[in-house]
């Protein structure tokens, strides 16, 4: 089954990290991504630029509305994602637990609904 | 027993969970497996009376249920969508169960109590899938509106399928953590049956028996797990005293006033043996400790009084694990037996900061009882008043009234 791991972390906290801590963080993500690739479960994944760079579009009554900013203002923001292909939810959860973001934010695990 | 209807019922009782677990394990489609199985039972009731009961009724039901499910999948999906399902079913067919159906009920129980399932749905889901209870019976046992319970169950089953919750027994390392959820769900079913102490609702009373059955099943599948053994022992100790908890008129009898002769010796012996077995497993947990407390109470059979010293120690250990104020209250009451009412009262005072206790009947009843013994009768009376106002069971309320009115009539023998 394919699952998306959505990484929600506080951008403010991330921005406040010391240079050493930020480097460590990057290295941890690098190692995590490598481990996923080597296990043959990773389909894709990336970081996202901060929510302040987001633009939200909605079409109402045939008119499109474009808003600067993310869809929802929350304490933690969607900061990145992975899509993995694993046998079941338990396997997806155990990859989510290993994600560096899990220890300072939260990882939402969603099954992909194939079209 | 040759009557087709009672044979079908017997197979349903003894094999429902096994058949369902086997049918749902690969596709994770619990609702689909339930539908197929119930159609198979309906077909059995329609055909067995004329054609005779097959020599292996369970295998017959399984074959029919599989055929029904295949029909449903073919009808419901386009050929491309159906492919993965059919592939899974083909895989299942290669595991021809013949006489010995692999027992996947343990995996099914872990699915029902998976952390990704709403905690309030876990026990109901287990009762429905492992035991074949219908949603209405489960709703009445958990004092929930049938529509609400039905929805909760449907949602949980959709989650199992769509979120991909696997039918598997967790690895050894994960077992303790995950088993806790399973045991909690079984105990929730047991207590849901137990909260009807008067036994006025046969459906709920029956739930306690079913929970014990699940407990026995878990123990037979995991015979070396100390907490599974502890839970079963705990339920058996409680069950052993069922007949002693009420007078013939339905009046509530507290544990210390119960007639030992009314306890079920056989069940107590079973519980003691399980507890002994658990203690040799080398790990202590909540259910084991609670069962050990029960054991220290039934020591009264031999010595004439509970082993209060042991009980205080066991509550200390339980408090260290759970931090529950309920445990602390029971500990204070036990302490009063060892070190006097004033000591028990002091221990209770230590809890008074916990806001949850303001609405907790046993806290006020315990406080009242200890206040009487220290001679603080006015305060005791007020505490009884609080307890009475918080109690839901009329029989317990009557007992509290009785005790409270004794204060006014004069000093009590301690």
Coordinates of C-alpha atoms in Angstrom, one line a residue:
Chain A
X1 CA 0.0 0.0 0.0
X2 CA 1.1 3.6 -0.6
X3 CA 1.1 6.0 2.2
X4 CA 1.9 9.7 2.4
X5 CA 3.8 10.8 5.5
X6 CA 3.0 14.5 6.1
X7 CA 5.6 16.2 8.3
X8 CA 4.1 18.9 10.5
X9 CA 6.7 20.9 12.5
X10 CA 6.9 24.4 14.0
X11 CA 8.6 26.7 11.5
X12 CA 9.4 29.1 14.3
X13 CA 11.2 26.4 16.2
X14 CA 13.1 25.3 13.2
X15 CA 14.1 28.9 12.4
X16 CA 15.4 29.3 16.0
X17 CA 17.7 26.3 15.8
X18 CA 21.4 27.0 16.2
X19 CA 23.6 26.5 13.1
X20 CA 25.0 23.2 14.6
X21 CA 21.5 22.0 15.4
X22 CA 20.2 22.9 11.9
X23 CA 23.1 21.0 10.3
X24 CA 22.4 18.0 12.5
X25 CA 18.8 18.1 11.5
X26 CA 19.7 18.1 7.8
X27 CA 22.0 15.2 8.3
X28 CA 19.3 13.3 10.1
X29 CA 16.9 13.8 7.3
X30 CA 19.6 12.8 4.8
X31 CA 20.3 9.6 6.6
X32 CA 16.5 8.9 7.0
X33 CA 15.9 9.4 3.3
X34 CA 18.9 7.1 2.4
X35 CA 17.5 4.4 4.7
X36 CA 14.2 4.5 3.0
X37 CA 15.7 4.3 -0.4
X38 CA 17.9 1.4 0.6
X39 CA 14.9 -0.4 2.1
X40 CA 13.2 0.0 -1.3
X41 CA 10.1 1.7 0.2
X42 CA 10.6 5.3 -0.9
X43 CA 8.7 6.6 -3.9
X44 CA 9.3 10.3 -3.5
X45 CA 9.6 13.0 -0.8
X46 CA 10.8 16.6 -0.4
X47 CA 11.0 19.6 1.9
X48 CA 8.6 22.4 1.4
X49 CA 9.4 26.1 1.6
X50 CA 7.9 27.9 4.7
X51 CA 4.2 28.5 4.8
X52 CA 4.9 32.2 4.3
X53 CA 5.7 31.4 0.7
X54 CA 2.3 29.6 0.2
X55 CA -0.5 30.9 -2.1
X56 CA -4.0 29.5 -1.7
X57 CA -6.4 29.4 -4.6
X58 CA -10.2 28.9 -4.5
X59 CA -12.8 29.2 -7.2
X60 CA -16.2 30.4 -6.0
X61 CA -19.0 31.3 -8.4
X62 CA -16.7 31.0 -11.4
X63 CA -14.3 33.6 -9.9
X64 CA -11.0 32.6 -8.6
X65 CA -9.8 34.0 -5.4
X66 CA -6.1 34.0 -4.7
X67 CA -4.9 34.5 -1.1
X68 CA -1.4 35.0 0.0
X69 CA -0.7 32.5 2.8
X70 CA -1.3 28.9 3.7
X71 CA -4.7 27.2 3.7
X72 CA -4.8 27.0 7.4
X73 CA -2.9 29.1 10.0
X74 CA -1.7 26.5 12.6
X75 CA 0.9 26.3 15.3
X76 CA 2.7 23.7 13.3
X77 CA 3.0 23.7 9.5
X78 CA 3.3 21.2 6.8
X79 CA 7.0 21.2 6.2
X80 CA 7.6 18.2 4.0
X81 CA 6.4 14.8 2.9
X82 CA 7.3 11.4 1.8
X83 CA 5.4 8.8 -0.2
X84 CA 6.3 5.3 0.7
X85 CA 5.1 1.9 -0.6
X86 CA 4.9 -0.6 2.3
X87 CA 2.9 -3.7 3.1
X88 CA 0.6 -2.2 5.7
X89 CA -0.1 0.6 8.2
X90 CA 2.2 -0.9 10.9
X91 CA 5.1 -0.7 8.4
X92 CA 4.1 2.9 7.5
X93 CA 3.9 3.8 11.2
X94 CA 7.3 2.4 11.9
X95 CA 8.8 4.6 9.1
X96 CA 6.9 7.6 10.5
X97 CA 8.4 7.0 13.9
X98 CA 11.9 7.1 12.5
X99 CA 11.3 10.4 10.8
X100 CA 13.4 13.1 12.5
X101 CA 10.3 15.4 12.5
X102 CA 8.4 12.9 14.7
X103 CA 10.5 13.9 17.8
X104 CA 9.8 17.6 17.6
X105 CA 6.5 17.7 15.6
X106 CA 4.0 15.2 14.3
X107 CA 3.8 12.9 11.3
X108 CA 0.4 12.3 9.8
X109 CA 0.2 9.0 8.0
X110 CA -2.4 8.9 5.2
X111 CA -3.1 6.0 2.8
X112 CA -2.9 7.1 -0.8
X113 CA -6.2 6.7 -2.7
X114 CA -5.2 5.5 -6.1
X115 CA -7.0 7.2 -9.0
Chain B
X1 CA -28.1 -32.5 18.9
X2 CA -29.2 -33.1 15.4
X3 CA -31.6 -30.2 14.9
X4 CA -30.0 -28.1 12.0
X5 CA -30.9 -24.8 13.7
X6 CA -29.1 -25.7 16.9
X7 CA -26.1 -27.1 15.0
X8 CA -25.8 -23.9 13.1
X9 CA -26.0 -22.0 16.4
X10 CA -23.4 -24.2 17.9
X11 CA -21.0 -23.7 15.0
X12 CA -21.7 -19.9 15.1
X13 CA -20.8 -19.9 18.8
X14 CA -17.7 -21.9 18.6
X15 CA -16.4 -20.9 15.2
X16 CA -17.7 -17.5 14.3
X17 CA -14.5 -15.6 15.2
X18 CA -12.3 -18.2 13.6
X19 CA -14.3 -18.1 10.3
X20 CA -14.4 -14.3 10.3
X21 CA -10.8 -13.9 11.1
X22 CA -9.8 -16.3 8.3
X23 CA -12.1 -14.6 5.8
X24 CA -11.0 -11.1 6.6
X25 CA -7.3 -11.6 7.2
X26 CA -6.0 -11.1 3.6
X27 CA -8.4 -8.5 2.2
X28 CA -8.8 -6.7 5.6
X29 CA -12.4 -6.3 4.6
X30 CA -14.2 -7.1 7.9
X31 CA -17.6 -5.8 6.8
X32 CA -17.5 -7.8 3.6
X33 CA -16.5 -11.0 5.5
X34 CA -19.3 -10.4 8.0
X35 CA -21.8 -10.1 5.2
X36 CA -20.6 -13.2 3.4
X37 CA -20.6 -15.1 6.7
X38 CA -24.1 -14.1 7.6
X39 CA -25.4 -15.0 4.2
X40 CA -23.7 -18.4 4.6
X41 CA -25.5 -18.9 7.9
X42 CA -28.8 -17.9 6.3
X43 CA -28.2 -20.4 3.5
X44 CA -27.4 -23.1 6.1
X45 CA -30.7 -22.5 7.9
X46 CA -32.6 -22.7 4.6
X47 CA -30.9 -25.8 3.2
X48 CA -29.8 -28.0 6.1
X49 CA -33.3 -29.0 7.2
X50 CA -34.0 -30.5 3.8
X51 CA -30.6 -31.7 2.6
X52 CA -29.3 -32.7 6.0
X53 CA -26.4 -31.2 8.0
X54 CA -23.0 -31.6 6.1
X55 CA -20.4 -33.8 7.8
X56 CA -18.2 -30.8 8.4
X57 CA -20.5 -27.8 9.0
X58 CA -17.7 -25.3 9.5
X59 CA -16.0 -26.1 6.2
X60 CA -19.4 -26.0 4.5
X61 CA -20.1 -22.5 5.9
X62 CA -16.6 -21.3 4.9
X63 CA -17.0 -22.6 1.3
X64 CA -20.4 -20.9 0.9
X65 CA -19.2 -17.7 2.5
X66 CA -16.2 -17.5 0.1
X67 CA -18.5 -18.1 -2.9
X68 CA -20.8 -15.3 -1.7
X69 CA -17.9 -12.9 -1.2
X70 CA -16.6 -13.7 -4.7
X71 CA -20.0 -12.9 -6.2
X72 CA -20.1 -9.6 -4.3
X73 CA -16.6 -8.6 -5.5
X74 CA -17.4 -9.4 -9.1
X75 CA -20.6 -7.4 -8.9
X76 CA -19.1 -4.4 -7.1
X77 CA -16.0 -3.8 -9.0
X78 CA -15.0 -3.4 -12.6
X79 CA -12.6 -6.2 -13.7
X80 CA -9.6 -4.0 -13.3
X81 CA -10.5 -2.9 -9.8
X82 CA -11.4 -6.4 -8.8
X83 CA -8.0 -7.8 -9.7
X84 CA -6.1 -7.1 -6.5
X85 CA -9.0 -8.5 -4.4
X86 CA -9.2 -11.6 -6.5
X87 CA -5.5 -12.1 -6.2
X88 CA -5.8 -12.0 -2.4
X89 CA -8.7 -14.4 -2.5
X90 CA -6.7 -16.7 -4.7
X91 CA -3.9 -16.6 -2.2
X92 CA -6.3 -17.5 0.5
X93 CA -7.6 -20.5 -1.5
X94 CA -4.1 -22.0 -1.7
X95 CA -4.2 -22.2 2.1
X96 CA -6.9 -24.8 2.0
X97 CA -8.1 -25.0 5.5
X98 CA -9.6 -28.6 5.2
X99 CA -10.2 -29.8 8.7
X100 CA -7.9 -27.4 10.5
X101 CA -8.7 -23.8 10.0
X102 CA -5.7 -21.7 10.9
X103 CA -6.6 -19.7 14.0
X104 CA -6.3 -16.0 13.2
X105 CA -8.4 -14.8 16.0
X106 CA -5.4 -13.4 17.9
X107 CA -4.4 -11.4 14.9
X108 CA -8.1 -10.2 14.7
X109 CA -8.0 -9.1 18.3
X110 CA -4.8 -7.1 17.7
X111 CA -6.6 -5.5 14.7
X112 CA -9.6 -4.5 16.9
X113 CA -7.4 -3.0 19.6
X114 CA -4.9 -1.4 17.2
X115 CA -3.7 2.0 18.3
X116 CA -5.2 3.4 15.1
X117 CA -8.7 2.4 16.1
X118 CA -10.8 4.7 18.3
X119 CA -10.4 3.4 21.8
X120 CA -14.2 3.5 22.4
X121 CA -14.7 1.2 19.4
X122 CA -12.1 -1.4 20.4
X123 CA -14.1 -3.6 22.9
X124 CA -17.3 -3.3 20.8
X125 CA -15.4 -4.3 17.7
X126 CA -13.9 -7.3 19.4
X127 CA -17.3 -8.5 20.7
X128 CA -18.7 -8.1 17.2
X129 CA -16.0 -9.7 15.2
X130 CA -14.6 -12.4 17.5
X131 CA -17.9 -13.3 19.2
X132 CA -20.5 -12.4 16.6
X133 CA -22.5 -10.0 18.9
X134 CA -24.9 -7.8 17.0
X135 CA -24.6 -4.0 17.2
X136 CA -27.8 -3.6 19.1
X137 CA -26.7 -5.9 21.9
X138 CA -23.3 -4.2 22.1
X139 CA -25.0 -0.8 22.2
X140 CA -27.2 -1.8 25.1
X141 CA -24.2 -3.2 27.0
X142 CA -22.2 0.0 26.6
X143 CA -25.2 2.2 27.3
X144 CA -24.9 3.8 23.9
X145 CA -27.6 4.6 21.3
X146 CA -27.7 1.8 18.8
X147 CA -27.3 4.2 15.9
X148 CA -24.2 5.7 17.5
X149 CA -22.7 2.3 18.2
X150 CA -23.5 1.1 14.7
X151 CA -21.7 4.1 13.2
X152 CA -18.7 3.7 15.4
X153 CA -18.4 0.1 14.3
X154 CA -18.8 0.9 10.6
X155 CA -16.2 3.6 10.9
X156 CA -13.8 1.3 12.6
X157 CA -14.2 -1.4 10.0
X158 CA -13.7 1.1 7.1
X159 CA -10.5 2.3 8.8
X160 CA -9.1 -1.3 9.0
X161 CA -9.6 -1.7 5.3
X162 CA -8.7 1.7 4.0
X163 CA -5.8 2.6 6.4
X164 CA -4.4 -0.9 5.9
X165 CA -4.3 -2.2 9.5
X166 CA -2.6 -5.6 9.2
X167 CA -3.9 -8.9 10.5
X168 CA -0.9 -10.0 12.3
X169 CA 0.3 -10.7 15.8
X170 CA 2.9 -8.1 16.7
X171 CA 6.6 -9.0 17.1
X172 CA 7.8 -10.1 20.5
X173 CA 9.2 -6.6 21.2
X174 CA 6.0 -4.9 20.4
X175 CA 3.7 -7.4 22.2
X176 CA 3.6 -5.9 25.7
X177 CA 2.6 -2.4 24.5
X178 CA 0.1 -3.6 21.9
X179 CA -1.3 -6.4 24.1
X180 CA -2.2 -3.8 26.7
X181 CA -4.8 -2.4 24.4
X182 CA -6.2 -5.9 23.7
X183 CA -6.4 -6.6 27.4
X184 CA -7.9 -3.2 28.2
X185 CA -10.6 -3.8 25.6
X186 CA -11.4 -7.3 27.1
X187 CA -11.6 -5.8 30.6
X188 CA -13.8 -3.0 29.3
X189 CA -16.2 -5.6 28.0
X190 CA -16.0 -7.4 31.4
X191 CA -16.8 -4.3 33.4
X192 CA -19.6 -3.3 31.0
X193 CA -21.2 -6.6 31.9
X194 CA -20.3 -6.1 35.6
X195 CA -21.9 -2.7 36.1
X196 CA -25.2 -4.4 36.2
X197 CA -24.5 -6.1 39.5
X198 CA -28.1 -6.9 40.1
X199 CA -28.0 -9.0 37.0
X200 CA -31.3 -7.5 35.9
X201 CA -30.2 -7.2 32.3
X202 CA -29.3 -10.7 31.0
X203 CA -27.5 -9.2 28.0
X204 CA -25.0 -7.3 30.0
X205 CA -24.4 -10.1 32.5
X206 CA -23.7 -12.3 29.5
X207 CA -21.0 -9.9 28.5
X208 CA -18.9 -10.7 31.5
X209 CA -19.0 -14.4 30.6
X210 CA -18.0 -13.5 27.1
X211 CA -15.1 -11.4 28.3
X212 CA -13.9 -14.3 30.4
X213 CA -14.1 -16.5 27.3
X214 CA -12.0 -13.9 25.4
X215 CA -9.6 -13.9 28.4
X216 CA -9.3 -17.7 28.2
X217 CA -8.7 -17.5 24.5
X218 CA -5.9 -15.0 24.9
X219 CA -4.3 -17.1 27.6
X220 CA -4.5 -20.2 25.4
X221 CA -2.9 -18.3 22.6
X222 CA -0.3 -16.5 24.7
X223 CA 0.2 -18.9 27.7
X224 CA 3.4 -17.2 28.9
X225 CA 2.2 -13.7 29.0
X226 CA 1.9 -12.6 32.7
X227 CA -0.6 -9.8 32.1
X228 CA -2.9 -12.0 30.0
X229 CA -2.8 -14.5 32.9
X230 CA -3.3 -11.7 35.4
X231 CA -6.3 -10.3 33.6
X232 CA -8.0 -13.7 33.4
X233 CA -7.3 -14.3 37.1
X234 CA -8.7 -10.9 38.0
X235 CA -11.9 -11.6 36.1
X236 CA -12.3 -15.0 37.7
X237 CA -11.8 -13.7 41.2
X238 CA -14.6 -11.2 40.6
X239 CA -16.8 -13.8 38.9
X240 CA -16.3 -16.2 41.8
X241 CA -17.9 -13.7 44.2
X242 CA -20.9 -12.9 41.9
X243 CA -23.4 -14.8 43.9
X244 CA -22.1 -13.3 47.2
X245 CA -22.5 -9.7 46.2
X246 CA -26.2 -9.4 46.7
X247 CA -28.8 -10.6 49.2
X248 CA -31.8 -12.5 47.8
X249 CA -33.6 -9.2 47.8
X250 CA -31.0 -7.6 45.7
X251 CA -29.3 -5.6 48.6
X252 CA -25.7 -4.8 48.0
X253 CA -23.2 -6.7 50.3
X254 CA -19.7 -5.1 50.6
X255 CA -16.7 -7.5 50.2
X256 CA -15.9 -7.6 53.9
X257 CA -19.5 -8.7 54.8
X258 CA -19.8 -11.4 52.1
X259 CA -20.5 -14.9 53.0
X260 CA -17.4 -17.0 52.1
X261 CA -19.7 -20.0 51.5
X262 CA -21.3 -18.2 48.6
X263 CA -17.9 -17.8 46.8
X264 CA -17.2 -20.1 43.9
X265 CA -14.3 -22.2 45.2
X266 CA -13.5 -23.7 41.8
X267 CA -13.2 -20.3 40.1
X268 CA -11.0 -19.0 43.0
X269 CA -8.7 -22.0 42.6
X270 CA -8.4 -21.4 38.9
X271 CA -7.6 -17.8 39.5
X272 CA -5.0 -18.6 42.2
X273 CA -3.3 -21.1 39.8
X274 CA -3.2 -18.5 37.0
X275 CA -1.7 -15.9 39.3
X276 CA 0.9 -18.3 40.4
X277 CA 1.7 -19.1 36.8
X278 CA 1.9 -15.3 36.0
X279 CA 4.3 -14.7 38.9
X280 CA 6.8 -17.2 37.4
X281 CA 6.9 -15.1 34.2
X282 CA 9.2 -12.6 35.8
X283 CA 7.3 -9.3 34.9
X284 CA 4.8 -7.4 37.0
X285 CA 2.0 -5.5 35.5
X286 CA -1.3 -3.8 36.4
X287 CA -3.7 -6.8 35.9
X288 CA -1.4 -9.1 37.8
X289 CA -1.3 -6.7 40.8
X290 CA -5.0 -6.2 40.8
X291 CA -5.5 -10.0 40.7
X292 CA -2.9 -10.3 43.6
X293 CA -5.0 -7.9 45.6
X294 CA -8.0 -10.1 45.1
X295 CA -6.0 -13.0 46.1
X296 CA -5.0 -11.3 49.4
X297 CA -8.7 -10.6 50.0
X298 CA -9.8 -14.2 49.5
X299 CA -7.1 -15.4 51.9
X300 CA -10.0 -14.8 54.3
X301 CA -11.2 -18.2 53.4
X302 CA -8.3 -19.7 55.4
X303 CA -7.3 -17.1 57.9
X304 CA -10.6 -15.4 58.6
X305 CA -9.3 -12.0 57.5
X306 CA -7.8 -10.4 54.4
X307 CA -4.0 -9.9 54.4
X308 CA -4.1 -6.2 54.7
X309 CA -0.4 -5.7 55.0
X310 CA 0.1 -7.4 51.6
X311 CA -2.8 -5.4 50.2
X312 CA -1.2 -2.1 51.2
X313 CA 2.0 -3.2 49.5
X314 CA 0.3 -4.3 46.3
X315 CA -1.6 -1.0 46.1
X316 CA 1.7 0.8 46.5
X317 CA 3.1 -1.1 43.5
X318 CA -0.1 -0.4 41.6
X319 CA 0.0 3.3 42.4
X320 CA 3.6 3.4 41.1
X321 CA 2.4 2.0 37.7
X322 CA -1.0 3.8 37.3
X323 CA -0.9 6.9 39.5
X324 CA -4.6 6.5 39.7
X325 CA -6.5 8.3 42.5
X326 CA -8.8 5.3 42.7
X327 CA -5.9 3.1 43.6
X328 CA -4.8 5.7 46.2
X329 CA -8.3 5.6 47.8
X330 CA -8.2 1.8 48.1
X331 CA -4.7 2.0 49.5
X332 CA -5.8 4.4 52.2
X333 CA -8.7 2.1 53.2
X334 CA -6.3 -0.8 53.4
X335 CA -3.8 1.3 55.4
X336 CA -6.5 2.0 57.9
X337 CA -6.8 -1.7 58.6
X338 CA -3.1 -1.9 59.2
X339 CA -2.2 1.4 60.9
X340 CA -5.6 2.6 62.2
X341 CA -8.3 4.9 60.9
X342 CA -6.4 8.1 61.5
X343 CA -3.5 6.9 59.3
X344 CA -6.0 6.0 56.5
X345 CA -7.7 9.3 56.8
X346 CA -4.4 11.2 56.6
X347 CA -3.6 9.3 53.4
X348 CA -7.0 10.3 52.0
X349 CA -6.4 13.9 53.0
X350 CA -3.3 13.8 50.8
X351 CA -5.5 13.3 47.8
X352 CA -8.0 16.0 48.5
X353 CA -6.3 18.3 45.9
X354 CA -7.4 16.1 43.0
X355 CA -10.4 17.7 41.5
X356 CA -11.7 14.5 39.9
X357 CA -12.4 13.2 43.4
X358 CA -15.1 15.7 44.1
X359 CA -17.4 13.6 41.9
X360 CA -16.1 10.2 42.9
X361 CA -18.5 8.3 45.2
X362 CA -15.9 5.8 46.6
X363 CA -13.8 8.7 47.8
X364 CA -16.6 10.1 49.9
X365 CA -17.8 6.7 51.2
X366 CA -14.2 5.8 52.2
X367 CA -13.8 9.1 53.9
X368 CA -17.1 8.7 55.7
X369 CA -16.3 5.3 56.9
X370 CA -12.9 6.3 58.3
X371 CA -14.3 9.5 59.9
X372 CA -16.9 7.4 61.8
X373 CA -14.1 5.3 63.2
X374 CA -12.1 8.4 64.4
X375 CA -15.3 9.7 66.0
X376 CA -15.7 12.7 63.8
X377 CA -19.4 12.0 63.4
X378 CA -20.7 15.3 62.0
X379 CA -18.0 15.3 59.3
X380 CA -18.8 11.6 58.6
X381 CA -22.4 12.4 58.1
X382 CA -21.6 15.1 55.6
X383 CA -19.3 12.8 53.7
X384 CA -22.0 10.1 53.5
X385 CA -24.4 12.7 52.2
X386 CA -21.9 13.5 49.4
X387 CA -21.5 9.8 48.6
X388 CA -25.2 9.1 48.5
X389 CA -25.7 12.0 46.1
X390 CA -23.1 10.6 43.7
X391 CA -24.1 7.0 43.7
X392 CA -26.1 5.5 40.7
X393 CA -26.9 2.0 42.0
X394 CA -30.0 2.1 44.2
X395 CA -28.8 -0.9 46.3
X396 CA -25.5 0.8 47.1
X397 CA -27.3 4.0 47.9
X398 CA -29.5 2.1 50.4
X399 CA -26.4 0.7 52.1
X400 CA -24.9 4.1 52.4
X401 CA -28.1 5.4 53.9
X402 CA -28.1 2.7 56.4
X403 CA -24.6 3.4 57.5
X404 CA -25.3 7.1 57.6
X405 CA -28.4 6.7 59.8
X406 CA -26.5 4.5 62.2
X407 CA -24.3 7.5 63.0
X408 CA -27.3 9.3 64.3
X409 CA -28.5 6.3 66.3
X410 CA -25.3 6.0 68.3
X411 CA -21.8 4.8 68.1
X412 CA -20.9 1.9 65.8
X413 CA -18.9 -1.1 66.8
X414 CA -15.6 -0.7 64.9

